[in-house]
């Protein structure tokens, strides 16, 4: 065992003065192991530190000396003693392994559907729990209580860690079903000036029929129902009334709008992202006063698994506020796009019968006034109010 650590060398010696050579080794107290003679050849093992002494004796006595070094810890260290990168790499691997085994590398959240992962991670970050946090410094019980107290929709939370993985299990509060009070007496009134095209009444008394023109606020279905015996009862009017009505929308575009446009100057900054920490790898001075950015992040992947280490490249593109001269075709295209987006976002639940576009031009801009003829729901519910004991109207 000692030889494997300290390093030993096998020697083969031959020559006329072989006996004197052996006596000199013994007299100089050179440790020699496993020595024996075979066909006028002396064999044995010595420590590496005694090799120079043995060579000196062999030269004096004109002995032919052959050596062979065992592969030991000492010989390996000696072979790599000048390769500093090798040792630095080993040390870095050991330190990295020690570090990543003692910090949070990934945070997994289970059981949440109402509360988003970002909201939970934001609370944990406020509690100093994030990727890169030392696991032993986390008070799991305290964090569980804080999650429940800070997020109303969480009924209970439990946290545990397996290795460098932090797992958060969430139980959410089951929301109560929406209770619609369908007993409150109400009328259905018109929210538009329209011509009625469709009527469906489920409860209440219909006041207008298909083809009638009604103004905004007109009662379409009354919740006050009078029977043949003159008995009056209050109902929660329910139904669906559709009509044709007119809607107006205005869209404007300038001839010379001001926009931030690229100047052609760019800067690139590289950084190493370790968990939530950005370590700059390049310094290009101050950023531009106004700029756009393009970010590219390449995570380190080992065996198909992403590590919380990434090379981040951030490109800054300088911009300046400038006036842009638009042609008539470009203005028309932009206005048509605005009309398209408006119709897509705000008229999905209605049918567009027709549209009329009025164009108004000035020295600075162009305005499209669009008059829509639409068919859609025109009914809204309105509670019935009545007087009590001379007081002002109050809901029944």
PDB file of N, CA and C in Angstrom, residues 4-55:
ATOM      1  N   UNK A   4       2.201   2.089  -3.402  1.00  0.00           N
ATOM      2  CA  UNK A   4       1.254   2.673  -4.333  1.00  0.00           C
ATOM      3  C   UNK A   4       1.104   4.159  -4.116  1.00  0.00           C
ATOM      4  N   UNK A   5       1.387   4.583  -2.906  1.00  0.00           N
ATOM      5  CA  UNK A   5       1.256   6.009  -2.606  1.00  0.00           C
ATOM      6  C   UNK A   5       2.561   6.752  -2.838  1.00  0.00           C
ATOM      7  N   UNK A   6       3.689   6.211  -2.301  1.00  0.00           N
ATOM      8  CA  UNK A   6       4.964   6.915  -2.331  1.00  0.00           C
ATOM      9  C   UNK A   6       5.684   6.758  -3.655  1.00  0.00           C
ATOM     10  N   UNK A   7       5.475   5.668  -4.376  1.00  0.00           N
ATOM     11  CA  UNK A   7       6.130   5.475  -5.655  1.00  0.00           C
ATOM     12  C   UNK A   7       7.360   4.578  -5.538  1.00  0.00           C
ATOM     13  N   UNK A   8       7.380   3.470  -6.245  1.00  0.00           N
ATOM     14  CA  UNK A   8       8.523   2.551  -6.243  1.00  0.00           C
ATOM     15  C   UNK A   8       8.947   2.256  -7.666  1.00  0.00           C
ATOM     16  N   UNK A   9      10.251   1.919  -7.790  1.00  0.00           N
ATOM     17  CA  UNK A   9      10.846   1.665  -9.098  1.00  0.00           C
ATOM     18  C   UNK A   9      11.483   0.279  -9.092  1.00  0.00           C
ATOM     19  N   UNK A  10      11.225  -0.485 -10.122  1.00  0.00           N
ATOM     20  CA  UNK A  10      11.840  -1.803 -10.271  1.00  0.00           C
ATOM     21  C   UNK A  10      13.196  -1.627 -10.972  1.00  0.00           C
ATOM     22  N   UNK A  11      14.256  -2.291 -10.438  1.00  0.00           N
ATOM     23  CA  UNK A  11      15.596  -2.189 -11.027  1.00  0.00           C
ATOM     24  C   UNK A  11      16.093  -3.586 -11.431  1.00  0.00           C
ATOM     25  N   UNK A  12      16.822  -3.601 -12.530  1.00  0.00           N
ATOM     26  CA  UNK A  12      17.541  -4.810 -12.984  1.00  0.00           C
ATOM     27  C   UNK A  12      19.010  -4.416 -13.178  1.00  0.00           C
ATOM     28  N   UNK A  13      19.913  -5.072 -12.403  1.00  0.00           N
ATOM     29  CA  UNK A  13      21.342  -4.738 -12.472  1.00  0.00           C
ATOM     30  C   UNK A  13      22.142  -5.965 -12.896  1.00  0.00           C
ATOM     31  N   UNK A  14      23.121  -5.745 -13.761  1.00  0.00           N
ATOM     32  CA  UNK A  14      23.990  -6.850 -14.220  1.00  0.00           C
ATOM     33  C   UNK A  14      25.389  -6.299 -14.476  1.00  0.00           C
ATOM     34  N   UNK A  15      26.404  -7.160 -14.274  1.00  0.00           N
ATOM     35  CA  UNK A  15      27.795  -6.755 -14.485  1.00  0.00           C
ATOM     36  C   UNK A  15      28.748  -7.565 -13.629  1.00  0.00           C
ATOM     37  N   UNK A  16      30.079  -7.305 -13.830  1.00  0.00           N
ATOM     38  CA  UNK A  16      31.092  -8.073 -13.098  1.00  0.00           C
ATOM     39  C   UNK A  16      31.096  -7.758 -11.610  1.00  0.00           C
ATOM     40  N   UNK A  17      30.851  -6.533 -11.251  1.00  0.00           N
ATOM     41  CA  UNK A  17      30.910  -6.122  -9.846  1.00  0.00           C
ATOM     42  C   UNK A  17      29.523  -6.141  -9.198  1.00  0.00           C
ATOM     43  N   UNK A  18      28.730  -7.147  -9.548  1.00  0.00           N
ATOM     44  CA  UNK A  18      27.352  -7.193  -9.069  1.00  0.00           C
ATOM     45  C   UNK A  18      27.286  -7.356  -7.553  1.00  0.00           C
ATOM     46  N   UNK A  19      28.194  -8.192  -6.982  1.00  0.00           N
ATOM     47  CA  UNK A  19      28.174  -8.397  -5.530  1.00  0.00           C
ATOM     48  C   UNK A  19      28.540  -7.119  -4.793  1.00  0.00           C
ATOM     49  N   UNK A  20      29.556  -6.360  -5.325  1.00  0.00           N
ATOM     50  CA  UNK A  20      29.924  -5.087  -4.696  1.00  0.00           C
ATOM     51  C   UNK A  20      28.753  -4.087  -4.782  1.00  0.00           C
ATOM     52  N   UNK A  21      28.022  -4.141  -5.912  1.00  0.00           N
ATOM     53  CA  UNK A  21      26.862  -3.261  -6.083  1.00  0.00           C
ATOM     54  C   UNK A  21      25.810  -3.555  -5.025  1.00  0.00           C
ATOM     55  N   UNK A  22      25.544  -4.840  -4.780  1.00  0.00           N
ATOM     56  CA  UNK A  22      24.542  -5.213  -3.772  1.00  0.00           C
ATOM     57  C   UNK A  22      24.990  -4.781  -2.388  1.00  0.00           C
ATOM     58  N   UNK A  23      26.329  -4.978  -2.080  1.00  0.00           N
ATOM     59  CA  UNK A  23      26.830  -4.586  -0.762  1.00  0.00           C
ATOM     60  C   UNK A  23      26.732  -3.071  -0.559  1.00  0.00           C
ATOM     61  N   UNK A  24      27.014  -2.301  -1.642  1.00  0.00           N
ATOM     62  CA  UNK A  24      26.939  -0.848  -1.510  1.00  0.00           C
ATOM     63  C   UNK A  24      25.497  -0.401  -1.217  1.00  0.00           C
ATOM     64  N   UNK A  25      24.514  -1.041  -1.844  1.00  0.00           N
ATOM     65  CA  UNK A  25      23.107  -0.693  -1.571  1.00  0.00           C
ATOM     66  C   UNK A  25      22.774  -0.930  -0.107  1.00  0.00           C
ATOM     67  N   UNK A  26      23.276  -2.082   0.411  1.00  0.00           N
ATOM     68  CA  UNK A  26      22.996  -2.389   1.816  1.00  0.00           C
ATOM     69  C   UNK A  26      23.731  -1.453   2.751  1.00  0.00           C
ATOM     70  N   UNK A  27      25.008  -1.168   2.431  1.00  0.00           N
ATOM     71  CA  UNK A  27      25.821  -0.324   3.326  1.00  0.00           C
ATOM     72  C   UNK A  27      25.327   1.119   3.334  1.00  0.00           C
ATOM     73  N   UNK A  28      24.774   1.591   2.189  1.00  0.00           N
ATOM     74  CA  UNK A  28      24.241   2.966   2.139  1.00  0.00           C
ATOM     75  C   UNK A  28      22.798   3.054   2.648  1.00  0.00           C
ATOM     76  N   UNK A  29      22.329   1.926   3.191  1.00  0.00           N
ATOM     77  CA  UNK A  29      20.992   1.864   3.773  1.00  0.00           C
ATOM     78  C   UNK A  29      19.903   2.308   2.782  1.00  0.00           C
ATOM     79  N   UNK A  30      20.007   1.808   1.593  1.00  0.00           N
ATOM     80  CA  UNK A  30      18.979   2.058   0.582  1.00  0.00           C
ATOM     81  C   UNK A  30      17.964   0.930   0.670  1.00  0.00           C
ATOM     82  N   UNK A  31      16.733   1.289   0.919  1.00  0.00           N
ATOM     83  CA  UNK A  31      15.675   0.282   1.057  1.00  0.00           C
ATOM     84  C   UNK A  31      15.448  -0.409  -0.276  1.00  0.00           C
ATOM     85  N   UNK A  32      15.542  -1.755  -0.243  1.00  0.00           N
ATOM     86  CA  UNK A  32      15.348  -2.541  -1.457  1.00  0.00           C
ATOM     87  C   UNK A  32      14.433  -3.710  -1.119  1.00  0.00           C
ATOM     88  N   UNK A  33      13.344  -3.829  -1.880  1.00  0.00           N
ATOM     89  CA  UNK A  33      12.326  -4.834  -1.586  1.00  0.00           C
ATOM     90  C   UNK A  33      12.300  -5.896  -2.677  1.00  0.00           C
ATOM     91  N   UNK A  34      11.951  -7.115  -2.246  1.00  0.00           N
ATOM     92  CA  UNK A  34      11.787  -8.202  -3.197  1.00  0.00           C
ATOM     93  C   UNK A  34      13.033  -8.485  -4.013  1.00  0.00           C
ATOM     94  N   UNK A  35      14.215  -8.390  -3.393  1.00  0.00           N
ATOM     95  CA  UNK A  35      15.463  -8.571  -4.136  1.00  0.00           C
ATOM     96  C   UNK A  35      15.795 -10.047  -4.296  1.00  0.00           C
ATOM     97  N   UNK A  36      16.276 -10.367  -5.497  1.00  0.00           N
ATOM     98  CA  UNK A  36      16.738 -11.731  -5.764  1.00  0.00           C
ATOM     99  C   UNK A  36      17.616 -11.680  -7.013  1.00  0.00           C
ATOM    100  N   UNK A  37      18.395 -12.740  -7.167  1.00  0.00           N
ATOM    101  CA  UNK A  37      19.302 -12.848  -8.321  1.00  0.00           C
ATOM    102  C   UNK A  37      18.808 -13.966  -9.233  1.00  0.00           C
ATOM    103  N   UNK A  38      18.887 -13.736 -10.530  1.00  0.00           N
ATOM    104  CA  UNK A  38      18.454 -14.705 -11.516  1.00  0.00           C
ATOM    105  C   UNK A  38      19.344 -14.575 -12.748  1.00  0.00           C
ATOM    106  N   UNK A  39      20.187 -15.626 -12.987  1.00  0.00           N
ATOM    107  CA  UNK A  39      21.080 -15.655 -14.156  1.00  0.00           C
ATOM    108  C   UNK A  39      21.960 -14.402 -14.217  1.00  0.00           C
ATOM    109  N   UNK A  40      22.691 -14.155 -13.148  1.00  0.00           N
ATOM    110  CA  UNK A  40      23.632 -13.023 -13.053  1.00  0.00           C
ATOM    111  C   UNK A  40      22.941 -11.667 -13.197  1.00  0.00           C
ATOM    112  N   UNK A  41      21.689 -11.628 -12.841  1.00  0.00           N
ATOM    113  CA  UNK A  41      20.944 -10.360 -12.881  1.00  0.00           C
ATOM    114  C   UNK A  41      20.301 -10.157 -11.504  1.00  0.00           C
ATOM    115  N   UNK A  42      20.552  -8.982 -10.923  1.00  0.00           N
ATOM    116  CA  UNK A  42      19.980  -8.643  -9.620  1.00  0.00           C
ATOM    117  C   UNK A  42      18.686  -7.845  -9.854  1.00  0.00           C
ATOM    118  N   UNK A  43      17.621  -8.306  -9.197  1.00  0.00           N
ATOM    119  CA  UNK A  43      16.332  -7.642  -9.350  1.00  0.00           C
ATOM    120  C   UNK A  43      15.826  -7.189  -7.978  1.00  0.00           C
ATOM    121  N   UNK A  44      15.122  -6.069  -7.974  1.00  0.00           N
ATOM    122  CA  UNK A  44      14.566  -5.553  -6.732  1.00  0.00           C
ATOM    123  C   UNK A  44      13.742  -4.298  -6.979  1.00  0.00           C
ATOM    124  N   UNK A  45      13.213  -3.760  -5.879  1.00  0.00           N
ATOM    125  CA  UNK A  45      12.397  -2.543  -5.962  1.00  0.00           C
ATOM    126  C   UNK A  45      12.898  -1.538  -4.944  1.00  0.00           C
ATOM    127  N   UNK A  46      13.042  -0.300  -5.391  1.00  0.00           N
ATOM    128  CA  UNK A  46      13.508   0.774  -4.505  1.00  0.00           C
ATOM    129  C   UNK A  46      12.506   1.921  -4.566  1.00  0.00           C
ATOM    130  N   UNK A  47      12.602   2.834  -3.582  1.00  0.00           N
ATOM    131  CA  UNK A  47      11.767   4.035  -3.610  1.00  0.00           C
ATOM    132  C   UNK A  47      12.290   5.005  -4.665  1.00  0.00           C
ATOM    133  N   UNK A  48      11.407   5.776  -5.209  1.00  0.00           N
ATOM    134  CA  UNK A  48      11.790   6.718  -6.268  1.00  0.00           C
ATOM    135  C   UNK A  48      12.856   7.705  -5.799  1.00  0.00           C
ATOM    136  N   UNK A  49      12.811   8.065  -4.522  1.00  0.00           N
ATOM    137  CA  UNK A  49      13.769   9.050  -4.020  1.00  0.00           C
ATOM    138  C   UNK A  49      15.203   8.537  -4.014  1.00  0.00           C
ATOM    139  N   UNK A  50      15.382   7.178  -4.007  1.00  0.00           N
ATOM    140  CA  UNK A  50      16.736   6.598  -3.952  1.00  0.00           C
ATOM    141  C   UNK A  50      17.291   6.285  -5.336  1.00  0.00           C
ATOM    142  N   UNK A  51      16.550   6.621  -6.393  1.00  0.00           N
ATOM    143  CA  UNK A  51      16.984   6.240  -7.730  1.00  0.00           C
ATOM    144  C   UNK A  51      18.307   6.891  -8.103  1.00  0.00           C
ATOM    145  N   UNK A  52      18.514   8.135  -7.792  1.00  0.00           N
ATOM    146  CA  UNK A  52      19.757   8.821  -8.162  1.00  0.00           C
ATOM    147  C   UNK A  52      20.961   8.213  -7.445  1.00  0.00           C
ATOM    148  N   UNK A  53      20.793   7.842  -6.176  1.00  0.00           N
ATOM    149  CA  UNK A  53      21.889   7.210  -5.443  1.00  0.00           C
ATOM    150  C   UNK A  53      22.282   5.881  -6.091  1.00  0.00           C
ATOM    151  N   UNK A  54      21.266   5.087  -6.455  1.00  0.00           N
ATOM    152  CA  UNK A  54      21.541   3.787  -7.071  1.00  0.00           C
ATOM    153  C   UNK A  54      22.231   3.975  -8.422  1.00  0.00           C
ATOM    154  N   UNK A  55      21.839   4.955  -9.180  1.00  0.00           N
ATOM    155  CA  UNK A  55      22.481   5.215 -10.467  1.00  0.00           C
ATOM    156  C   UNK A  55      23.943   5.645 -10.288  1.00  0.00           C
TER     157      UNK A  55
END
